[in-house]
Amino acid sequence: MEASRTLRTLFAGFAMALIVVACSGGDAKPSQRDSAGSCPTSQPAAAAAGTTRDVTMVTSKGTIVLRLSADLSPIAVGNFLALVDCGYYNGVIFHRVVPGFVIQGGDPEGTGMGGPGYSIKDEPVIGSYRRGTLAMARTAAPDSQGSQFFIVLDDAAAVPLESVRTYAILGEVVSGLDAVDAIAAVARDGNDRPIDPVTIVSATSGPSAP
């Protein structure tokens, strides 16, 4: 009973944070990266069916390797890879950490309110949420995903996430769960924001390892 109550409390906080991912009017507040012209300014092409790519995310707490599968969410995967390949995530922090639930990043402003200046179309959620799952953050509005993402920290987090199933699943962590756990263990303020920022030093994509 107590565990169930704790999960409900965590999910309530998580949902509230996602509600403020975007500013009023729909699209997330654009970052300065957009003005350079090298990153997408509208929904990129969907990833081709059957495509898998590995994203190596070097953080100030260690390296995380994420395996993305287009067959899970072709639009969201195509968008995430386009942002990775233009360097969008380099220097961005994990702005929200909830131990036992998720770590969330992808906002160049580091406030939970920023994004690429556009949003992408919703897709059916394929797969299940579990420890190491990579998924897109969003508001409660349709088609509100942009650049923010989260990594699930615990299988128990699947209980509230599966109850709504609105967060597009991109793939999973295939290496570096120790780094994910290190990020989850940092000291936080009352808003679940790390006191000392945890930074994505670089994010690059390449072919999936055998």
PDB file of C-alpha atoms in Angstrom:
ATOM      1  CA  MET A   1       0.000   0.000   0.000  1.00  0.00           C
ATOM      2  CA  GLU A   2       2.760   2.455   0.956  1.00  0.00           C
ATOM      3  CA  ALA A   3       4.739   1.648  -2.223  1.00  0.00           C
ATOM      4  CA  SER A   4       1.635   2.223  -4.322  1.00  0.00           C
ATOM      5  CA  ARG A   5       1.008   5.557  -2.623  1.00  0.00           C
ATOM      6  CA  THR A   6       4.623   6.590  -3.225  1.00  0.00           C
ATOM      7  CA  LEU A   7       4.359   5.756  -6.930  1.00  0.00           C
ATOM      8  CA  ARG A   8       1.188   7.770  -7.259  1.00  0.00           C
ATOM      9  CA  THR A   9       2.894  10.728  -5.581  1.00  0.00           C
ATOM     10  CA  LEU A  10       5.927  10.450  -7.856  1.00  0.00           C
ATOM     11  CA  PHE A  11       3.779  10.209 -10.958  1.00  0.00           C
ATOM     12  CA  ALA A  12       1.726  13.227  -9.932  1.00  0.00           C
ATOM     13  CA  GLY A  13       4.913  15.285  -9.675  1.00  0.00           C
ATOM     14  CA  PHE A  14       6.206  13.903 -12.978  1.00  0.00           C
ATOM     15  CA  ALA A  15       2.970  14.727 -14.786  1.00  0.00           C
ATOM     16  CA  MET A  16       2.940  18.249 -13.381  1.00  0.00           C
ATOM     17  CA  ALA A  17       6.481  18.833 -14.659  1.00  0.00           C
ATOM     18  CA  LEU A  18       5.587  17.587 -18.120  1.00  0.00           C
ATOM     19  CA  ILE A  19       2.562  19.889 -18.209  1.00  0.00           C
ATOM     20  CA  VAL A  20       4.963  22.856 -18.197  1.00  0.00           C
ATOM     21  CA  VAL A  21       7.361  21.496 -20.846  1.00  0.00           C
ATOM     22  CA  ALA A  22       5.723  23.789 -23.403  1.00  0.00           C
ATOM     23  CA  CYS A  23       4.717  27.397 -23.108  1.00  0.00           C
ATOM     24  CA  SER A  24       1.119  28.428 -23.650  1.00  0.00           C
ATOM     25  CA  GLY A  25       0.323  28.291 -27.337  1.00  0.00           C
ATOM     26  CA  GLY A  26       1.655  24.794 -27.948  1.00  0.00           C
ATOM     27  CA  ASP A  27       5.267  24.875 -29.132  1.00  0.00           C
ATOM     28  CA  ALA A  28       8.096  24.852 -26.642  1.00  0.00           C
ATOM     29  CA  LYS A  29      10.122  28.011 -26.321  1.00  0.00           C
ATOM     30  CA  PRO A  30      12.873  27.875 -28.954  1.00  0.00           C
ATOM     31  CA  SER A  31      16.557  27.742 -28.047  1.00  0.00           C
ATOM     32  CA  GLN A  32      19.325  29.897 -29.488  1.00  0.00           C
ATOM     33  CA  ARG A  33      20.519  26.833 -31.396  1.00  0.00           C
ATOM     34  CA  ASP A  34      17.671  27.345 -33.855  1.00  0.00           C
ATOM     35  CA  SER A  35      18.952  30.740 -34.940  1.00  0.00           C
ATOM     36  CA  ALA A  36      22.191  29.163 -36.160  1.00  0.00           C
ATOM     37  CA  GLY A  37      20.247  27.292 -38.814  1.00  0.00           C
ATOM     38  CA  SER A  38      22.048  23.997 -38.306  1.00  0.00           C
ATOM     39  CA  CYS A  39      19.305  22.305 -36.287  1.00  0.00           C
ATOM     40  CA  PRO A  40      15.758  21.498 -37.422  1.00  0.00           C
ATOM     41  CA  THR A  41      13.149  24.221 -37.184  1.00  0.00           C
ATOM     42  CA  SER A  42      10.230  21.912 -37.963  1.00  0.00           C
ATOM     43  CA  GLN A  43       9.524  18.207 -37.649  1.00  0.00           C
ATOM     44  CA  PRO A  44      12.393  16.289 -39.308  1.00  0.00           C
ATOM     45  CA  ALA A  45      11.879  13.261 -41.539  1.00  0.00           C
ATOM     46  CA  ALA A  46      10.808  10.083 -39.794  1.00  0.00           C
ATOM     47  CA  ALA A  47      13.431   7.386 -39.350  1.00  0.00           C
ATOM     48  CA  ALA A  48      13.197   4.598 -41.912  1.00  0.00           C
ATOM     49  CA  ALA A  49      11.513   1.381 -40.852  1.00  0.00           C
ATOM     50  CA  GLY A  50      13.917  -1.160 -39.423  1.00  0.00           C
ATOM     51  CA  THR A  51      16.543   1.467 -38.570  1.00  0.00           C
ATOM     52  CA  THR A  52      18.439   1.197 -35.302  1.00  0.00           C
ATOM     53  CA  ARG A  53      21.059   3.687 -34.135  1.00  0.00           C
ATOM     54  CA  ASP A  54      23.173   4.008 -31.023  1.00  0.00           C
ATOM     55  CA  VAL A  55      23.492   7.398 -29.344  1.00  0.00           C
ATOM     56  CA  THR A  56      26.534   7.839 -27.134  1.00  0.00           C
ATOM     57  CA  MET A  57      25.770  10.464 -24.509  1.00  0.00           C
ATOM     58  CA  VAL A  58      28.837  11.583 -22.573  1.00  0.00           C
ATOM     59  CA  THR A  59      27.700  13.241 -19.346  1.00  0.00           C
ATOM     60  CA  SER A  60      29.509  14.774 -16.407  1.00  0.00           C
ATOM     61  CA  LYS A  61      28.562  11.609 -14.474  1.00  0.00           C
ATOM     62  CA  GLY A  62      29.685   9.071 -17.076  1.00  0.00           C
ATOM     63  CA  THR A  63      28.785   7.743 -20.518  1.00  0.00           C
ATOM     64  CA  ILE A  64      25.352   6.401 -21.476  1.00  0.00           C
ATOM     65  CA  VAL A  65      24.750   4.456 -24.692  1.00  0.00           C
ATOM     66  CA  LEU A  66      21.168   4.542 -25.951  1.00  0.00           C
ATOM     67  CA  ARG A  67      19.849   2.217 -28.663  1.00  0.00           C
ATOM     68  CA  LEU A  68      17.046   3.798 -30.697  1.00  0.00           C
ATOM     69  CA  SER A  69      14.664   1.797 -32.872  1.00  0.00           C
ATOM     70  CA  ALA A  70      12.625   3.405 -35.626  1.00  0.00           C
ATOM     71  CA  ASP A  71      10.067   0.622 -35.375  1.00  0.00           C
ATOM     72  CA  LEU A  72       9.063   1.933 -31.952  1.00  0.00           C
ATOM     73  CA  SER A  73       8.425   5.583 -32.900  1.00  0.00           C
ATOM     74  CA  PRO A  74       9.691   6.568 -36.371  1.00  0.00           C
ATOM     75  CA  ILE A  75       8.777  10.256 -36.039  1.00  0.00           C
ATOM     76  CA  ALA A  76      10.181  10.648 -32.527  1.00  0.00           C
ATOM     77  CA  VAL A  77      13.327   8.660 -33.336  1.00  0.00           C
ATOM     78  CA  GLY A  78      13.940  10.691 -36.510  1.00  0.00           C
ATOM     79  CA  ASN A  79      13.536  13.881 -34.494  1.00  0.00           C
ATOM     80  CA  PHE A  80      15.825  12.775 -31.661  1.00  0.00           C
ATOM     81  CA  LEU A  81      18.561  11.683 -34.079  1.00  0.00           C
ATOM     82  CA  ALA A  82      18.322  14.930 -36.052  1.00  0.00           C
ATOM     83  CA  LEU A  83      18.799  16.906 -32.837  1.00  0.00           C
ATOM     84  CA  VAL A  84      21.699  14.702 -31.757  1.00  0.00           C
ATOM     85  CA  ASP A  85      23.406  15.008 -35.139  1.00  0.00           C
ATOM     86  CA  CYS A  86      23.245  18.812 -35.157  1.00  0.00           C
ATOM     87  CA  GLY A  87      24.732  19.038 -31.657  1.00  0.00           C
ATOM     88  CA  TYR A  88      21.537  20.281 -30.069  1.00  0.00           C
ATOM     89  CA  TYR A  89      22.006  18.352 -26.831  1.00  0.00           C
ATOM     90  CA  ASN A  90      25.666  19.237 -26.303  1.00  0.00           C
ATOM     91  CA  GLY A  91      25.980  21.281 -23.126  1.00  0.00           C
ATOM     92  CA  VAL A  92      22.362  20.692 -22.075  1.00  0.00           C
ATOM     93  CA  ILE A  93      21.701  19.636 -18.481  1.00  0.00           C
ATOM     94  CA  PHE A  94      19.458  17.078 -16.820  1.00  0.00           C
ATOM     95  CA  HIS A  95      17.120  19.586 -15.238  1.00  0.00           C
ATOM     96  CA  ARG A  96      14.933  17.141 -13.317  1.00  0.00           C
ATOM     97  CA  VAL A  97      15.820  14.072 -11.271  1.00  0.00           C
ATOM     98  CA  VAL A  98      13.324  11.925  -9.343  1.00  0.00           C
ATOM     99  CA  PRO A  99      15.079   8.949  -7.685  1.00  0.00           C
ATOM    100  CA  GLY A 100      13.318   5.658  -8.374  1.00  0.00           C
ATOM    101  CA  PHE A 101      11.387   7.223 -11.246  1.00  0.00           C
ATOM    102  CA  VAL A 102      13.096   9.232 -14.010  1.00  0.00           C
ATOM    103  CA  ILE A 103      15.882  11.582 -14.990  1.00  0.00           C
ATOM    104  CA  GLN A 104      14.760  14.231 -17.487  1.00  0.00           C
ATOM    105  CA  GLY A 105      16.756  16.430 -19.844  1.00  0.00           C
ATOM    106  CA  GLY A 106      16.789  17.900 -23.330  1.00  0.00           C
ATOM    107  CA  ASP A 107      15.805  21.491 -22.517  1.00  0.00           C
ATOM    108  CA  PRO A 108      18.540  23.896 -23.688  1.00  0.00           C
ATOM    109  CA  GLU A 109      17.268  26.504 -21.219  1.00  0.00           C
ATOM    110  CA  GLY A 110      17.524  24.059 -18.319  1.00  0.00           C
ATOM    111  CA  THR A 111      14.201  25.223 -16.922  1.00  0.00           C
ATOM    112  CA  GLY A 112      11.841  22.502 -18.166  1.00  0.00           C
ATOM    113  CA  MET A 113      10.129  25.092 -20.378  1.00  0.00           C
ATOM    114  CA  GLY A 114      12.427  25.108 -23.414  1.00  0.00           C
ATOM    115  CA  GLY A 115      12.611  23.199 -26.640  1.00  0.00           C
ATOM    116  CA  PRO A 116      13.467  23.362 -30.336  1.00  0.00           C
ATOM    117  CA  GLY A 117      10.698  25.800 -31.281  1.00  0.00           C
ATOM    118  CA  TYR A 118       8.516  23.165 -32.926  1.00  0.00           C
ATOM    119  CA  SER A 119       6.673  20.034 -31.879  1.00  0.00           C
ATOM    120  CA  ILE A 120       6.218  16.651 -33.522  1.00  0.00           C
ATOM    121  CA  LYS A 121       3.191  14.501 -34.248  1.00  0.00           C
ATOM    122  CA  ASP A 122       2.020  11.864 -31.812  1.00  0.00           C
ATOM    123  CA  GLU A 123       2.399   8.172 -32.632  1.00  0.00           C
ATOM    124  CA  PRO A 124       0.980   5.011 -31.065  1.00  0.00           C
ATOM    125  CA  VAL A 125       3.102   4.005 -28.078  1.00  0.00           C
ATOM    126  CA  ILE A 126       4.853   0.717 -28.857  1.00  0.00           C
ATOM    127  CA  GLY A 127       6.753  -1.251 -26.239  1.00  0.00           C
ATOM    128  CA  SER A 128       6.726  -1.159 -22.450  1.00  0.00           C
ATOM    129  CA  TYR A 129       8.254   1.219 -19.933  1.00  0.00           C
ATOM    130  CA  ARG A 130      10.914  -0.341 -17.710  1.00  0.00           C
ATOM    131  CA  ARG A 131      14.279   0.456 -16.180  1.00  0.00           C
ATOM    132  CA  GLY A 132      16.478   2.026 -18.867  1.00  0.00           C
ATOM    133  CA  THR A 133      13.639   2.985 -21.234  1.00  0.00           C
ATOM    134  CA  LEU A 134      14.236   6.202 -23.192  1.00  0.00           C
ATOM    135  CA  ALA A 135      11.041   8.142 -23.938  1.00  0.00           C
ATOM    136  CA  MET A 136       9.907  11.614 -24.965  1.00  0.00           C
ATOM    137  CA  ALA A 137       8.564  14.129 -22.458  1.00  0.00           C
ATOM    138  CA  ARG A 138       5.454  16.071 -23.401  1.00  0.00           C
ATOM    139  CA  THR A 139       2.572  18.147 -22.089  1.00  0.00           C
ATOM    140  CA  ALA A 140      -0.991  16.929 -21.797  1.00  0.00           C
ATOM    141  CA  ALA A 141      -1.788  18.518 -25.191  1.00  0.00           C
ATOM    142  CA  PRO A 142      -1.733  16.471 -28.415  1.00  0.00           C
ATOM    143  CA  ASP A 143       1.408  16.669 -30.580  1.00  0.00           C
ATOM    144  CA  SER A 144       3.431  18.445 -27.881  1.00  0.00           C
ATOM    145  CA  GLN A 145       6.741  16.553 -27.961  1.00  0.00           C
ATOM    146  CA  GLY A 146       9.845  18.558 -28.844  1.00  0.00           C
ATOM    147  CA  SER A 147      13.343  17.880 -27.534  1.00  0.00           C
ATOM    148  CA  GLN A 148      12.858  16.892 -23.900  1.00  0.00           C
ATOM    149  CA  PHE A 149      13.276  13.237 -22.957  1.00  0.00           C
ATOM    150  CA  PHE A 150      13.479  11.033 -19.909  1.00  0.00           C
ATOM    151  CA  ILE A 151      15.109   7.761 -18.866  1.00  0.00           C
ATOM    152  CA  VAL A 152      13.174   5.440 -16.560  1.00  0.00           C
ATOM    153  CA  LEU A 153      15.086   4.516 -13.400  1.00  0.00           C
ATOM    154  CA  ASP A 154      13.076   1.604 -12.038  1.00  0.00           C
ATOM    155  CA  ASP A 155      10.717  -1.087 -13.286  1.00  0.00           C
ATOM    156  CA  ALA A 156       8.201   0.085 -10.689  1.00  0.00           C
ATOM    157  CA  ALA A 157       7.917   3.383 -12.579  1.00  0.00           C
ATOM    158  CA  ALA A 158       6.149   1.422 -15.306  1.00  0.00           C
ATOM    159  CA  VAL A 159       3.037   1.244 -13.138  1.00  0.00           C
ATOM    160  CA  PRO A 160       2.034   4.925 -13.525  1.00  0.00           C
ATOM    161  CA  LEU A 161       3.601   5.285 -16.973  1.00  0.00           C
ATOM    162  CA  GLU A 162       1.715   2.292 -18.355  1.00  0.00           C
ATOM    163  CA  SER A 163      -1.518   3.714 -16.961  1.00  0.00           C
ATOM    164  CA  VAL A 164      -1.354   6.639 -19.393  1.00  0.00           C
ATOM    165  CA  ARG A 165       0.908   5.394 -22.229  1.00  0.00           C
ATOM    166  CA  THR A 166       1.302   8.769 -23.917  1.00  0.00           C
ATOM    167  CA  TYR A 167       5.104   9.093 -23.875  1.00  0.00           C
ATOM    168  CA  ALA A 168       6.697   7.873 -27.107  1.00  0.00           C
ATOM    169  CA  ILE A 169       9.280   5.152 -26.471  1.00  0.00           C
ATOM    170  CA  LEU A 170      12.473   5.612 -28.501  1.00  0.00           C
ATOM    171  CA  GLY A 171      14.625   2.776 -27.220  1.00  0.00           C
ATOM    172  CA  GLU A 172      16.662   1.891 -24.164  1.00  0.00           C
ATOM    173  CA  VAL A 173      19.973   2.189 -22.370  1.00  0.00           C
ATOM    174  CA  VAL A 174      22.304  -0.595 -23.534  1.00  0.00           C
ATOM    175  CA  SER A 175      25.355   0.595 -21.612  1.00  0.00           C
ATOM    176  CA  GLY A 176      25.919   3.054 -18.799  1.00  0.00           C
ATOM    177  CA  LEU A 177      23.131   2.384 -16.319  1.00  0.00           C
ATOM    178  CA  ASP A 178      25.748   3.140 -13.664  1.00  0.00           C
ATOM    179  CA  ALA A 179      25.971   6.680 -15.072  1.00  0.00           C
ATOM    180  CA  VAL A 180      22.173   6.930 -15.103  1.00  0.00           C
ATOM    181  CA  ASP A 181      22.116   5.886 -11.443  1.00  0.00           C
ATOM    182  CA  ALA A 182      24.868   8.387 -10.622  1.00  0.00           C
ATOM    183  CA  ILE A 183      22.748  11.163 -12.100  1.00  0.00           C
ATOM    184  CA  ALA A 184      19.745   9.942 -10.105  1.00  0.00           C
ATOM    185  CA  ALA A 185      21.793  10.102  -6.889  1.00  0.00           C
ATOM    186  CA  VAL A 186      22.825  13.778  -7.078  1.00  0.00           C
ATOM    187  CA  ALA A 187      21.627  16.275  -4.495  1.00  0.00           C
ATOM    188  CA  ARG A 188      18.464  18.094  -5.549  1.00  0.00           C
ATOM    189  CA  ASP A 189      16.474  21.121  -4.511  1.00  0.00           C
ATOM    190  CA  GLY A 190      12.768  21.093  -3.648  1.00  0.00           C
ATOM    191  CA  ASN A 191      11.852  21.115  -7.347  1.00  0.00           C
ATOM    192  CA  ASP A 192      13.896  17.976  -8.143  1.00  0.00           C
ATOM    193  CA  ARG A 193      16.517  20.078  -9.894  1.00  0.00           C
ATOM    194  CA  PRO A 194      20.154  19.015  -9.339  1.00  0.00           C
ATOM    195  CA  ILE A 195      21.970  21.524  -7.143  1.00  0.00           C
ATOM    196  CA  ASP A 196      25.151  20.997  -9.152  1.00  0.00           C
ATOM    197  CA  PRO A 197      24.133  20.728 -12.830  1.00  0.00           C
ATOM    198  CA  VAL A 198      24.661  17.387 -14.569  1.00  0.00           C
ATOM    199  CA  THR A 199      25.659  18.195 -18.138  1.00  0.00           C
ATOM    200  CA  ILE A 200      25.463  16.317 -21.423  1.00  0.00           C
ATOM    201  CA  VAL A 201      28.998  17.042 -22.585  1.00  0.00           C
ATOM    202  CA  SER A 202      28.327  15.537 -26.010  1.00  0.00           C
ATOM    203  CA  ALA A 203      25.827  13.323 -27.790  1.00  0.00           C
ATOM    204  CA  THR A 204      26.690  11.522 -31.033  1.00  0.00           C
ATOM    205  CA  SER A 205      24.973   8.840 -33.090  1.00  0.00           C
ATOM    206  CA  GLY A 206      26.344   5.872 -34.995  1.00  0.00           C
ATOM    207  CA  PRO A 207      25.450   2.386 -36.200  1.00  0.00           C
ATOM    208  CA  SER A 208      24.139   0.015 -33.557  1.00  0.00           C
ATOM    209  CA  ALA A 209      26.807  -2.255 -32.127  1.00  0.00           C
ATOM    210  CA  PRO A 210      26.385  -5.992 -32.880  1.00  0.00           C
TER     211      PRO A 210
END
